[in-house]
mmCIF file of N, CA and C in Angstrom:
data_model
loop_
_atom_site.group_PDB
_atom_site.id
_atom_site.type_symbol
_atom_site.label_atom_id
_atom_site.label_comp_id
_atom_site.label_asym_id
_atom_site.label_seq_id
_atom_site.Cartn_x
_atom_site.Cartn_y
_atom_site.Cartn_z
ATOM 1 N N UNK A 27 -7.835 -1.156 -17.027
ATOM 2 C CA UNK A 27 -7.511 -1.697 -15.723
ATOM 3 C C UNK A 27 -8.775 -1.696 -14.868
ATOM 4 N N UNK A 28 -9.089 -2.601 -14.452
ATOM 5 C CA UNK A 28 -10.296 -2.460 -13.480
ATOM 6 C C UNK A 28 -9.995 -2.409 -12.462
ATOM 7 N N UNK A 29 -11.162 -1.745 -11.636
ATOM 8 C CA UNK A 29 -11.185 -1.373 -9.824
ATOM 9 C C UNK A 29 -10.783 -2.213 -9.269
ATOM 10 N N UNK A 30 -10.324 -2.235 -8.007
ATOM 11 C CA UNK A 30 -10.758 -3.558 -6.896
ATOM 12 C C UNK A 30 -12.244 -4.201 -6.870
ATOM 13 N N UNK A 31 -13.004 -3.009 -7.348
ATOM 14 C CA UNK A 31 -14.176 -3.409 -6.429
ATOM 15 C C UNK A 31 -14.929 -4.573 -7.420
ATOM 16 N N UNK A 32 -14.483 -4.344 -9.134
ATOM 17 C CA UNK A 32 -14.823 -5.245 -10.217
ATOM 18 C C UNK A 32 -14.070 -6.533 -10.168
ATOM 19 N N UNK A 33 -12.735 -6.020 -10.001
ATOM 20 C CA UNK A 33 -12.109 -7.424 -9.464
ATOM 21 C C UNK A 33 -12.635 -8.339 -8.533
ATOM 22 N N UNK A 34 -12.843 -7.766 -7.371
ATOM 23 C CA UNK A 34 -13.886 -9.024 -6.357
ATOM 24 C C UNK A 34 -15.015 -9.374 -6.950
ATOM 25 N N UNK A 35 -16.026 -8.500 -7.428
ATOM 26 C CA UNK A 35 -17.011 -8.817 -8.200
ATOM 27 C C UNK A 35 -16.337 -10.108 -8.893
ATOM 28 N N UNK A 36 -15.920 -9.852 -9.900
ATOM 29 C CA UNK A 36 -15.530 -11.097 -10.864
ATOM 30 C C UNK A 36 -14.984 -12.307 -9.824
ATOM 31 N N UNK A 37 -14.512 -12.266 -9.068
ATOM 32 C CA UNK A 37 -13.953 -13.420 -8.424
ATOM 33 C C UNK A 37 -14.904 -14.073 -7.740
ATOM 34 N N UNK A 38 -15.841 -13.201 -6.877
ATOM 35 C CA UNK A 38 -16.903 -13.730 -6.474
ATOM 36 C C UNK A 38 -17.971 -14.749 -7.642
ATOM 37 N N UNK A 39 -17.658 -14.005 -8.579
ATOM 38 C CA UNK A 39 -18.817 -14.717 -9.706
ATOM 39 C C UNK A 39 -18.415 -16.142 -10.354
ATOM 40 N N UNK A 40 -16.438 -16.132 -10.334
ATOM 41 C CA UNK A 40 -16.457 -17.102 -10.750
ATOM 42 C C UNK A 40 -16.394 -18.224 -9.242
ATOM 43 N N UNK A 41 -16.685 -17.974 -8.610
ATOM 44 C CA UNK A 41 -16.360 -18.674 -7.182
ATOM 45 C C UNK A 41 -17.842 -19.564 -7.159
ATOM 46 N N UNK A 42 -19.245 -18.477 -7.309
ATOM 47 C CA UNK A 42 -20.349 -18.882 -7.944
ATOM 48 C C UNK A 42 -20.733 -19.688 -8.713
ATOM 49 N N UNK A 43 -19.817 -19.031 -9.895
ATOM 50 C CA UNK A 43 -20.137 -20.345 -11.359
ATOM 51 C C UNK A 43 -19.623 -21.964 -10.901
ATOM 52 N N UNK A 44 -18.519 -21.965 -9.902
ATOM 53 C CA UNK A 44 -18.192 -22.974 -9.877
ATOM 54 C C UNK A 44 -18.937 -23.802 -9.041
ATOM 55 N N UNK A 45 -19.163 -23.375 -7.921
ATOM 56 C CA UNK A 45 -20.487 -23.732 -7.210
ATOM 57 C C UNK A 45 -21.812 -24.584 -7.830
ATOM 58 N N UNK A 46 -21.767 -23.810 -8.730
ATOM 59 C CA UNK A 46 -22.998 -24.093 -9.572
ATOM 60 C C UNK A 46 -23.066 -25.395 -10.243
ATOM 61 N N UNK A 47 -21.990 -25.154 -10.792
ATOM 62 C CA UNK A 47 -21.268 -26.509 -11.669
ATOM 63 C C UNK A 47 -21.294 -27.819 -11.077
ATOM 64 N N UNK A 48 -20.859 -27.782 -9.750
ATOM 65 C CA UNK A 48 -20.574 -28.313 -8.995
ATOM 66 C C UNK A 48 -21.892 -29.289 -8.508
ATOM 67 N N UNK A 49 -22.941 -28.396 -8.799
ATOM 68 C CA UNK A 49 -24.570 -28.942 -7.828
ATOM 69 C C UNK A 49 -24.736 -28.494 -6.957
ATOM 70 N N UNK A 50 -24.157 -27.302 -6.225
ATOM 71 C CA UNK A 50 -24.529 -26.385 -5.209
ATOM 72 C C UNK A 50 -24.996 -25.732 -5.325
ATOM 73 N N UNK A 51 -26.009 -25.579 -6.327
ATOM 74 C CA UNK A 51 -27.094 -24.450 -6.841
ATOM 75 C C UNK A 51 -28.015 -24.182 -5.231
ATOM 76 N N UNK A 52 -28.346 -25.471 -4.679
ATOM 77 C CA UNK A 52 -29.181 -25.387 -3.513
ATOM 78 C C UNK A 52 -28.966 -24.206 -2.442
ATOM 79 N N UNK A 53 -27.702 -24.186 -2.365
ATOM 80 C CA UNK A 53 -26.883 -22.990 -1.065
ATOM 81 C C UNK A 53 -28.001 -21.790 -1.260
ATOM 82 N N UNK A 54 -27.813 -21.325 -0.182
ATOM 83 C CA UNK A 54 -29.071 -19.790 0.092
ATOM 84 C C UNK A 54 -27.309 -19.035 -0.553
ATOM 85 N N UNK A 55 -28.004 -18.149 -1.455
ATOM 86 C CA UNK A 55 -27.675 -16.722 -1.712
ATOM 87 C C UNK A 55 -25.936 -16.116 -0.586
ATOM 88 N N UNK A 56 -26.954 -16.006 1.139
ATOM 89 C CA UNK A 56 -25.985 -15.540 1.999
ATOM 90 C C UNK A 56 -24.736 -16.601 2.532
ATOM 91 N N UNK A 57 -25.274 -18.018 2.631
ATOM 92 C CA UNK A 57 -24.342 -18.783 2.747
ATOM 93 C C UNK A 57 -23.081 -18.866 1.569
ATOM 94 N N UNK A 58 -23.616 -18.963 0.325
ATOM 95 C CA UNK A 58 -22.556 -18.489 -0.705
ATOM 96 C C UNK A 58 -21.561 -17.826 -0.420
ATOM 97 N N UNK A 59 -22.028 -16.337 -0.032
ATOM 98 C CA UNK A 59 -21.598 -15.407 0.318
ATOM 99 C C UNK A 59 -20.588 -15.535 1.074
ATOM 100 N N UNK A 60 -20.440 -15.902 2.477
ATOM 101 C CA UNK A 60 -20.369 -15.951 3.519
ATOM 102 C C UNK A 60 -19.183 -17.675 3.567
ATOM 103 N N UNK A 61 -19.238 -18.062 2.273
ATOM 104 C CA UNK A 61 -18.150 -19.232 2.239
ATOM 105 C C UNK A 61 -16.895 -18.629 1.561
ATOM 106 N N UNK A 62 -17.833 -17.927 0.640
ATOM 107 C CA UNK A 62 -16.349 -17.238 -0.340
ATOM 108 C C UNK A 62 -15.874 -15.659 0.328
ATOM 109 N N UNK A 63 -16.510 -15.327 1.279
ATOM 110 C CA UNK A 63 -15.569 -14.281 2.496
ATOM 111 C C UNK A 63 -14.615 -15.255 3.187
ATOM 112 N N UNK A 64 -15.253 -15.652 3.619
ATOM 113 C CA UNK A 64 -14.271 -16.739 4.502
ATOM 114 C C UNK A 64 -12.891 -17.286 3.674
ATOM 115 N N UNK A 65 -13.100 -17.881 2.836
ATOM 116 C CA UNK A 65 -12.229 -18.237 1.413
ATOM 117 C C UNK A 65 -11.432 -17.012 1.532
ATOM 118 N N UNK A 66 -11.774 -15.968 1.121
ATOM 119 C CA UNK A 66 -10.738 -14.776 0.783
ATOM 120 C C UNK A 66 -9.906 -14.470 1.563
ATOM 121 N N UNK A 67 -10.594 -14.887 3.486
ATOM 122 C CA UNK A 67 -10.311 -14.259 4.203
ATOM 123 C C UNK A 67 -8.622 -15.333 4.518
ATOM 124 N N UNK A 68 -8.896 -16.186 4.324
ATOM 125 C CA UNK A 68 -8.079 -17.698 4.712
ATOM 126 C C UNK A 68 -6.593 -17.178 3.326
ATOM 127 N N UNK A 69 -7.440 -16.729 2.381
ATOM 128 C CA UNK A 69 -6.279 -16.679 1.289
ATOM 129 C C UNK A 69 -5.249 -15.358 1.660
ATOM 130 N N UNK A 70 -6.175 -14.375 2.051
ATOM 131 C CA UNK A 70 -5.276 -13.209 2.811
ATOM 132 C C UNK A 70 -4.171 -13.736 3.923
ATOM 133 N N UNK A 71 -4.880 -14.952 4.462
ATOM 134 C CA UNK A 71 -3.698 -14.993 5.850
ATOM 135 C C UNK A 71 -2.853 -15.718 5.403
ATOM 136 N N UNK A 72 -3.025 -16.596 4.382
ATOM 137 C CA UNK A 72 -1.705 -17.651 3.766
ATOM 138 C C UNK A 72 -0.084 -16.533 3.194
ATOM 139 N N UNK A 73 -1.124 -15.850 2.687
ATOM 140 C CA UNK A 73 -0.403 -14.706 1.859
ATOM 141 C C UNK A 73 0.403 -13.832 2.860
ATOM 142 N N UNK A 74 -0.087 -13.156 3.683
ATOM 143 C CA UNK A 74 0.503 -12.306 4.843
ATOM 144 C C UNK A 74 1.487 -13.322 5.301
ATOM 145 N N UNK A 75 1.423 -14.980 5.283
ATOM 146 C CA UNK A 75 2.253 -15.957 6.397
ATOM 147 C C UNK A 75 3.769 -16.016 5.106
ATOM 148 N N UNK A 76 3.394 -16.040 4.008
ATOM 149 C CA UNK A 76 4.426 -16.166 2.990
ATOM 150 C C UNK A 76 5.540 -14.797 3.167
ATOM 151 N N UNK A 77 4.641 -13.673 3.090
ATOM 152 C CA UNK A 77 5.315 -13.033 3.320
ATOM 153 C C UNK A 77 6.115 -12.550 4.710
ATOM 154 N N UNK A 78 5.518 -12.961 5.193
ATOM 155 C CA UNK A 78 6.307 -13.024 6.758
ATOM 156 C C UNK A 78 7.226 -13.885 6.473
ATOM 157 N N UNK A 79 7.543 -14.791 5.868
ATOM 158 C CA UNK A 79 8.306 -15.832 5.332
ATOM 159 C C UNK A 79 9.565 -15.230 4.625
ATOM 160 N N UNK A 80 8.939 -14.855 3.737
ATOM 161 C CA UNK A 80 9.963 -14.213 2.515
ATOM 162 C C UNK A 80 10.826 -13.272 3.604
ATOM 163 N N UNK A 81 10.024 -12.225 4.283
ATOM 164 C CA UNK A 81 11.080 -11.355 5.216
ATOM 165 C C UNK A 81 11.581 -11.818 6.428
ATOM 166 N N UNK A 82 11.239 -13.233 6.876
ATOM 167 C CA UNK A 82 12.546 -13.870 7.716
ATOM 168 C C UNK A 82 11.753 -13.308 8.980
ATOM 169 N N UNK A 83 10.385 -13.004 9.310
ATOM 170 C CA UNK A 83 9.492 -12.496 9.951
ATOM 171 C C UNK A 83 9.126 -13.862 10.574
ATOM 172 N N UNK A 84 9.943 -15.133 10.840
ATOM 173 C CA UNK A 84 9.269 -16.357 11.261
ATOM 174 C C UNK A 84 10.437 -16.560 12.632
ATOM 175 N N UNK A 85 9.583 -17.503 13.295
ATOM 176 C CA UNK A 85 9.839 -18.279 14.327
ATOM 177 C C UNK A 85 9.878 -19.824 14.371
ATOM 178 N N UNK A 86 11.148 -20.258 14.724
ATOM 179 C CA UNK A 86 10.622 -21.945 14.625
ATOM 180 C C UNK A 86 9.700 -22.374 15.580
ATOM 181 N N UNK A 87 8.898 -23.733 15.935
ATOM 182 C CA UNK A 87 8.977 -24.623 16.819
ATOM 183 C C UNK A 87 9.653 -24.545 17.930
ATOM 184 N N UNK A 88 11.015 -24.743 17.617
ATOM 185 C CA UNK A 88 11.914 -25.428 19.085
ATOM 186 C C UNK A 88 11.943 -24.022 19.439
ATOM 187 N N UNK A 89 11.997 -23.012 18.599
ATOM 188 C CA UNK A 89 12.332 -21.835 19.928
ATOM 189 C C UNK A 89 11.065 -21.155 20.300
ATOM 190 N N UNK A 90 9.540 -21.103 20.151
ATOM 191 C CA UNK A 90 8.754 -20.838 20.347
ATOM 192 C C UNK A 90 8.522 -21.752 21.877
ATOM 193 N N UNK A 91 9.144 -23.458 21.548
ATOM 194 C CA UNK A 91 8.634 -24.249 22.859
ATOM 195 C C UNK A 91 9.558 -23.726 23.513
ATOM 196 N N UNK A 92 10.823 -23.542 23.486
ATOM 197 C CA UNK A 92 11.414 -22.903 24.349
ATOM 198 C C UNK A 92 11.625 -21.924 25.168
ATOM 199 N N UNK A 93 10.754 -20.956 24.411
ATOM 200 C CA UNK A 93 10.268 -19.330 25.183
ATOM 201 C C UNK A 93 9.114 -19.480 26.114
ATOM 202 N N UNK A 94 7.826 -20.652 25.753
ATOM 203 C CA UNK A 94 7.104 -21.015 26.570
ATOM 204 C C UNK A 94 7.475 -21.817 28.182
ATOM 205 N N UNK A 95 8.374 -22.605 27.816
ATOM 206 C CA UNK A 95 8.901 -23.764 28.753
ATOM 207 C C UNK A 95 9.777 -22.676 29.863
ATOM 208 N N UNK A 96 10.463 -22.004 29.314
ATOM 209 C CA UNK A 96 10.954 -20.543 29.951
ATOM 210 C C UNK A 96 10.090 -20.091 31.252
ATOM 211 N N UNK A 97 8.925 -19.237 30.286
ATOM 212 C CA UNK A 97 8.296 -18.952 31.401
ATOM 213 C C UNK A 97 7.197 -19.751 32.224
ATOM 214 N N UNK A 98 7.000 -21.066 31.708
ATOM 215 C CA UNK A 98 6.242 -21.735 32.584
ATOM 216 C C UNK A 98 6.998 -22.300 33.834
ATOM 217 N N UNK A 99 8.439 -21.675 33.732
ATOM 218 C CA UNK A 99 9.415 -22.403 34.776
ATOM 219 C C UNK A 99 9.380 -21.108 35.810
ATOM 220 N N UNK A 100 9.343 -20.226 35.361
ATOM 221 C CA UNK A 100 9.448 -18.938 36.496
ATOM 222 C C UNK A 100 8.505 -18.796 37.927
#
């Protein structure tokens, strides 16, 4: 079983390889970096929104405009 910390490693690398593949060899090192944080960071919040989902942790539209319209009337 590997760490977390090998797991990101590896994900990062293949995030890299693909890059590469791609013709983005040019990218500096930190920009790399700094696309596939961002990436992870975007995949964490999809994930947290699903699960807010799954546990019924959501709000529609109409009643969100409606709680606003509320107090913009007060």
């Amino acid at each position: 079983m590997s760490s977390p910390a090998i797991s990101e490693l590896l994900s990062f690398r293949e995030y890299l390889d693909r890059r590469i593949a791609c013709g983005d060899a040019e990218m500096s090192p930190e920009c790399v970096l700094r696309e596939w944080r961002d990436m992870q960071e975007t995949v964490q919040s999809v994930r947290r929104g699903i699960a807010d989902a799954d546990a019924g942790r959501i709000r529609t539209a109409e009643s969100l405009l409606d709680e606003l319209q509320a107090r913009l009337v007060r």
